[in-house]
Structures are given as C-alpha cells and as structure tokens.
Coordinates of C-alpha atoms in Angstrom, one line a residue:
Chain A
M3 CA 70.1 47.9 -88.8
T4 CA 73.7 48.7 -89.9
A5 CA 77.1 47.0 -88.4
L6 CA 77.5 50.4 -87.1
Q7 CA 74.2 50.8 -85.2
R8 CA 74.9 47.1 -84.1
N9 CA 78.1 48.2 -82.6
A10 CA 76.9 51.3 -80.9
Q11 CA 73.8 49.4 -79.3
G12 CA 76.3 46.8 -78.1
L13 CA 78.6 49.2 -77.0
Y14 CA 75.4 50.9 -74.9
D15 CA 74.3 47.7 -73.6
W16 CA 77.9 46.7 -72.3
L17 CA 78.0 50.7 -70.4
C18 CA 74.6 49.8 -69.1
Y19 CA 76.0 46.6 -67.2
L20 CA 79.1 47.9 -66.4
A21 CA 77.4 50.8 -64.8
Q22 CA 75.1 48.1 -62.8
V23 CA 78.0 46.6 -61.5
I24 CA 79.9 49.2 -60.1
W25 CA 76.6 50.7 -58.4
A26 CA 76.4 47.3 -57.0
V27 CA 79.7 47.7 -55.4
N28 CA 79.9 51.2 -54.7
P29 CA 77.4 52.6 -52.3
R30 CA 78.1 56.1 -53.3
V31 CA 77.4 55.9 -56.5
D32 CA 73.3 56.4 -57.7
P33 CA 71.6 53.1 -59.6
P34 CA 71.6 53.4 -63.4
P35 CA 68.5 54.9 -65.2
V36 CA 66.9 52.5 -66.1
L37 CA 66.7 50.9 -62.7
E38 CA 65.9 54.2 -61.1
H39 CA 62.8 54.3 -63.5
L40 CA 62.0 50.7 -62.5
A41 CA 62.2 51.6 -59.0
G42 CA 59.8 54.6 -59.5
E43 CA 57.7 52.2 -61.4
V44 CA 57.9 49.8 -58.3
Q45 CA 57.1 52.5 -56.1
D46 CA 54.0 53.6 -57.4
V47 CA 52.1 50.0 -56.9
L48 CA 53.4 49.3 -53.5
P49 CA 51.4 52.3 -51.7
L50 CA 51.2 52.5 -47.9
V51 CA 48.0 51.1 -47.0
S52 CA 46.2 52.6 -44.1
P53 CA 44.5 50.2 -41.6
P54 CA 40.8 50.5 -41.1
D55 CA 39.9 53.0 -38.6
A56 CA 37.5 50.6 -36.5
F57 CA 40.1 48.0 -36.3
R58 CA 43.0 50.8 -35.0
R59 CA 40.9 51.8 -32.5
R60 CA 39.6 47.9 -31.3
L61 CA 43.4 47.2 -31.1
G62 CA 44.2 50.3 -29.3
S63 CA 41.7 49.7 -26.8
N64 CA 42.5 46.3 -26.7
L65 CA 46.4 47.0 -26.0
A66 CA 45.3 50.0 -23.5
L67 CA 43.4 46.8 -21.8
A68 CA 46.3 44.9 -21.6
A69 CA 48.6 47.5 -20.4
Q70 CA 46.2 48.1 -17.3
R71 CA 46.6 44.3 -16.8
R72 CA 50.1 44.2 -17.0
M73 CA 50.6 46.9 -14.9
S74 CA 48.4 45.9 -11.9
G75 CA 50.0 42.3 -12.6
I76 CA 53.4 44.1 -11.6
A77 CA 51.7 45.6 -8.4
I78 CA 51.1 42.0 -7.5
E79 CA 53.9 41.0 -8.3
N80 CA 55.8 43.7 -6.4
A81 CA 53.8 43.0 -3.2
R82 CA 53.8 39.5 -3.5
T83 CA 57.4 39.8 -3.8
H84 CA 57.6 41.6 -0.6
R85 CA 55.4 39.3 1.4
D86 CA 57.9 36.8 -0.2
R87 CA 60.6 38.5 1.4
L88 CA 59.5 39.0 5.1
L89 CA 58.3 35.2 5.3
F90 CA 61.7 34.0 4.6
S91 CA 63.1 36.2 6.6
V92 CA 60.6 35.2 9.5
L93 CA 61.3 31.6 8.7
G94 CA 65.1 32.3 8.5
G95 CA 65.4 34.0 12.0
L96 CA 63.4 30.8 13.3
L97 CA 65.3 28.2 11.8
A98 CA 68.4 29.7 13.2
T99 CA 66.8 30.6 16.6
L100 CA 66.0 26.4 16.8
A101 CA 69.6 25.4 15.7
A102 CA 71.2 27.6 18.3
L103 CA 68.8 26.2 20.9
L104 CA 69.5 22.6 19.5
C105 CA 73.3 23.6 19.9
F106 CA 73.0 24.7 23.3
L107 CA 71.3 21.7 24.6
L108 CA 73.6 19.5 22.9
Y109 CA 76.5 21.3 24.4
S110 CA 74.8 21.3 27.9
R111 CA 73.9 17.7 27.9
L112 CA 77.7 16.9 27.2
S113 CA 79.2 19.2 29.9
A114 CA 76.3 17.4 32.1
E115 CA 78.2 13.9 31.6
R116 CA 81.2 14.7 32.0
Chain B
M10 CA 58.2 62.5 -33.6
T11 CA 62.0 63.2 -32.6
D12 CA 64.6 60.8 -31.6
W13 CA 65.1 61.6 -28.0
D14 CA 61.2 61.8 -28.1
E15 CA 61.0 58.4 -28.8
T16 CA 63.4 57.1 -26.2
A17 CA 61.5 58.8 -23.7
C18 CA 58.0 57.7 -25.0
I19 CA 59.8 53.7 -24.7
E20 CA 61.4 54.6 -21.4
A21 CA 58.1 55.5 -19.7
A22 CA 56.6 52.7 -21.6
K23 CA 58.6 50.4 -20.0
Q24 CA 58.1 51.8 -16.6
D25 CA 54.4 52.3 -17.0
P26 CA 52.8 50.0 -19.7
N27 CA 50.2 52.4 -20.0
R28 CA 52.4 54.5 -22.1
F29 CA 52.6 52.0 -24.5
G30 CA 49.5 53.9 -26.8
E31 CA 51.7 56.3 -28.1
L32 CA 54.0 53.9 -29.6
Y33 CA 51.3 51.9 -30.7
D34 CA 49.6 55.2 -32.4
H35 CA 53.1 56.3 -33.8
Y36 CA 53.6 52.8 -35.7
V37 CA 50.4 51.0 -36.4
D38 CA 49.9 52.5 -39.9
R39 CA 53.4 51.1 -40.9
I40 CA 53.5 47.9 -39.7
Y41 CA 50.3 47.3 -40.8
S42 CA 51.2 48.3 -44.4
Y43 CA 54.4 46.3 -43.9
I44 CA 52.0 43.2 -42.9
Y45 CA 49.4 43.9 -45.5
H46 CA 52.1 43.9 -48.6
R47 CA 53.4 40.6 -47.3
V48 CA 50.4 38.6 -46.5
G49 CA 48.1 40.3 -49.0
N50 CA 44.7 40.0 -47.4
V51 CA 43.2 42.3 -44.7
H52 CA 42.0 39.4 -42.5
D53 CA 45.3 38.4 -42.0
A54 CA 47.0 41.4 -41.8
E55 CA 44.8 42.6 -39.0
D56 CA 45.6 39.3 -37.0
L57 CA 49.2 39.7 -37.2
T58 CA 49.1 43.3 -36.8
S59 CA 47.9 42.7 -33.5
R60 CA 49.8 40.0 -32.6
T61 CA 52.9 42.3 -33.4
F62 CA 51.8 44.8 -31.0
F63 CA 50.8 42.1 -28.4
R64 CA 54.3 41.2 -28.4
A65 CA 56.2 44.3 -28.2
L66 CA 54.3 45.7 -25.4
S67 CA 55.1 42.4 -23.6
H68 CA 58.8 41.9 -24.8
L69 CA 59.2 46.1 -24.4
P70 CA 61.2 45.9 -21.3
S71 CA 63.6 43.6 -22.6
Y72 CA 64.2 46.3 -25.4
E73 CA 67.4 47.9 -25.5
N74 CA 68.8 50.0 -28.1
K75 CA 71.9 48.9 -29.1
G76 CA 71.9 50.6 -32.3
I77 CA 68.6 49.2 -33.8
P78 CA 66.0 51.9 -33.6
F79 CA 63.0 50.5 -32.3
S80 CA 60.8 50.7 -35.3
A81 CA 63.5 48.3 -36.8
W82 CA 62.6 46.2 -33.5
L83 CA 59.4 46.4 -34.3
Y84 CA 59.7 45.3 -37.9
R85 CA 61.5 42.4 -36.8
I86 CA 58.8 41.1 -34.8
A87 CA 56.3 41.5 -37.5
H88 CA 58.8 40.2 -39.7
N89 CA 59.2 36.9 -37.6
L90 CA 55.5 36.8 -37.5
V91 CA 55.2 37.1 -41.2
A92 CA 57.4 34.3 -41.6
N93 CA 55.7 32.0 -39.1
W94 CA 52.5 32.5 -41.2
H95 CA 54.0 31.8 -44.4
R96 CA 55.5 28.7 -43.3
D97 CA 52.0 27.6 -41.5
R98 CA 50.1 28.0 -44.5
R99 CA 53.0 26.7 -47.0
R100 CA 52.2 28.8 -49.2
R101 CA 53.6 32.0 -51.2
P102 CA 53.1 35.5 -50.2
L103 CA 50.8 37.3 -52.3
V104 CA 51.4 41.1 -53.1
T105 CA 47.5 41.7 -53.7
L106 CA 47.0 45.3 -54.1
D107 CA 44.8 45.7 -56.9
E108 CA 41.8 46.9 -54.9
V109 CA 44.4 50.0 -53.9
A110 CA 45.9 50.4 -57.4
L111 CA 42.7 50.0 -58.9
K112 CA 41.7 52.9 -56.8
S113 CA 42.9 55.7 -59.0
S114 CA 44.6 56.5 -62.1
S115 CA 45.9 60.1 -63.6
A116 CA 45.9 59.3 -66.9
P117 CA 44.1 62.0 -68.8
Y118 CA 42.5 59.6 -71.5
P119 CA 40.7 56.5 -71.8
E120 CA 43.6 54.5 -73.4
E121 CA 46.1 55.9 -71.9
A122 CA 44.7 55.4 -68.6
A123 CA 43.9 51.6 -69.8
S124 CA 47.9 51.1 -70.7
T125 CA 48.6 52.6 -67.6
E126 CA 46.4 50.2 -65.3
D127 CA 47.1 47.6 -67.9
D128 CA 51.6 48.0 -67.1
S129 CA 50.6 48.1 -63.1
R130 CA 49.1 45.1 -63.4
L131 CA 51.9 43.3 -65.4
L132 CA 54.2 45.2 -62.6
R133 CA 52.2 44.0 -59.6
E134 CA 52.3 40.5 -61.4
G135 CA 56.3 40.9 -62.1
I136 CA 56.6 41.4 -58.3
K137 CA 54.7 38.2 -57.4
E138 CA 57.1 36.1 -58.9
L139 CA 60.1 37.1 -57.2
D140 CA 60.8 35.2 -53.8
P141 CA 59.5 36.2 -50.6
T142 CA 62.2 37.8 -49.4
R143 CA 63.1 40.3 -52.7
Q144 CA 58.9 41.0 -52.1
E145 CA 60.0 42.0 -48.4
L146 CA 62.8 43.6 -49.6
L147 CA 60.6 46.2 -51.8
V148 CA 58.4 46.3 -49.7
L149 CA 60.5 47.8 -46.7
K150 CA 62.1 50.1 -49.3
F151 CA 59.2 51.4 -51.5
T152 CA 56.4 51.3 -49.0
E153 CA 58.2 52.0 -45.8
G154 CA 60.8 54.0 -47.0
L155 CA 63.4 52.7 -45.1
S156 CA 67.3 52.7 -45.5
N157 CA 69.5 50.0 -46.5
A158 CA 70.8 49.9 -42.9
E159 CA 67.5 49.6 -41.2
I160 CA 66.4 46.7 -43.8
G161 CA 69.6 44.8 -43.3
A162 CA 68.8 45.4 -39.3
I163 CA 65.1 44.1 -40.0
M164 CA 66.5 41.0 -42.1
G165 CA 69.4 40.2 -40.3
R166 CA 71.6 40.8 -43.2
S167 CA 74.3 43.6 -43.7
E168 CA 74.0 46.7 -45.2
G169 CA 76.4 45.9 -48.4
A170 CA 74.0 42.6 -48.7
I171 CA 71.0 44.3 -48.9
K172 CA 72.2 46.7 -51.4
S173 CA 73.0 43.7 -53.6
L174 CA 70.2 42.1 -53.0
Y175 CA 68.2 44.8 -54.0
H176 CA 69.8 45.3 -57.0
R177 CA 69.5 41.6 -58.1
T178 CA 65.9 42.4 -57.5
L179 CA 65.7 45.1 -59.7
L180 CA 67.3 42.9 -62.5
Q181 CA 65.0 40.2 -61.6
L182 CA 62.2 42.2 -61.7
R183 CA 63.2 43.8 -65.0
K184 CA 63.8 40.3 -66.6
E185 CA 60.4 39.2 -65.6
L186 CA 58.7 42.0 -67.1
S187 CA 60.4 41.5 -70.2
K188 CA 59.3 38.1 -70.2
R189 CA 55.4 39.7 -69.8
G190 CA 56.6 42.4 -72.5
L191 CA 57.0 45.1 -70.9
Q192 CA 59.4 47.2 -70.9
I193 CA 60.7 50.1 -68.6
E194 CA 62.8 52.5 -70.1

C-alpha cells in the first residue's frame, strides 16, 4: 500500500467516524451506510415469531373465562356495595334514634329533679 | 386498527372485560415475538405471554393514555416480567433463533447458501454477546418495528438516549463481528 493509499484510507476512516458522531447527536441525519447495512443484516436474523396456534387459542379462551369471572365479580361487588350502604344507613338511623332517646330521657330526668 | 378504534376498544374493555379479547387478538403475536426473542425458548415465551395478558386484563381499569400508547404499556408489562425472569434465573438472555433462521435460505447455490448461513450464525452469536439492554433494543427496533420514542417509553429512557444507545449497539456489534472475522460492508 502506497503512502497515498494509506492517507486516503485514513481520511476515509476519519470521515466515517465523523459521520457516525454526527448521526449519533442529530436525529435528522441518516445512519452511516456501513451501520445501515449492518442494521439490515440484523433485521434479517430477528424475524417476527408467531405463537403456536394451539397456544394462541388456549390463552384466548383462558382470558375470556377470566374476563367473565371478573365481570361477575364486578356485579357481585356492586350488589355487595349497595347492600352495605343500606345496612350502614339503617344502622346510622338506629344509632341516631337511640342517641336522641337518651338525650330526651336525660333531659326529662334533669327537669324532674329540679 | 386505527388509533380511534383502539381507544374505543380499550374503553369498551374497561367497562366490559369480555371485550378484552379484541385487544388480545391484535397484540398477541407481537408480544409473543418480543418475549420469545428475549427468553429464547417457546416454553417460557408462552408462560410469560400468558402472564403479560392476564396482568394487562387485571390492570386495564387503571390504564390511562397519557401520551404512552397502549402497545407501549403492554410491552412495558412484558419487559418487567422478562426482567424478573432473568433476575430469577440469573442467566443471560439468549437470542436463540437457530430454528427460525434455518428455515429458509434464498441463496441459489449451495456454497452461497452455506456462506450466508454462516454469516447469519455469526451475526446471531454477535447479538448474544451484547448486554441484555442492547439485545432488547434490537428486538424492539427490528422485530417489533417500534420507533425510538416508543422504545424509550418501554425501556424508561428518552428518545435521544435510545438513539444514542442504538448507535453504540451497532458499533459494538460491528466490533464483535470483526473479532469473529465477519466484515459487514
């Protein structure tokens, strides 16, 4: 290799490096051709892999079952929530009545003592 | 499926979990493929794909589209499960694509076919030597065809960081291949 060829090779390597640096910091610049080619090669060895049909169907059915259970769970949960609200309301009403009754009795007793 | 359809589908599935099947049908291939490339075997790929979709079904009511697409949300679930899987087994992720890649060769002559297959094998070995994060980036970019922004949302990094990582990954891969005597020109 002559000195001229060596210099030309050095210049080419340096320009490649510069292109890579520019590409790394500037999203609008395309990748250098060498890396672009490598990217193409990588794409070829990383294909989209489909799941086996039996697995796909089985998982789909299991998810559908889980969804149904979840749906009935939500319905039961809602019913339980309504029932709980009703119970709390009745209980609250009873407590309020009891408190009012106690106050009334206490007041009556104090009035009678006077 | 358009964005509008997907949004409507997600909202419908939130109200009625029985509608989740449409989302499953749309994404199962991509999620399985991603997991398969990350774990390297069918058995674990099936197990983790199942867990991804069951988790998605149970967490769907809490999903909100805050600039992160639904697909990225799903990949994020898969990403976390795969990370746990690797942590549990304390082993490096494998990209065992031998079966897949050996299926076909378009080279017309046996010598050429052998040479192409040899190059593919070296390339797969080179990818295996990369650290798990870089392997994941390559899978998301090339197998799943996601943008840097989407990959960033899945991996929890900025778009710029992904771009930079992608560049460094290709450079490292080229170096690995040179060590094995494979020059990509």
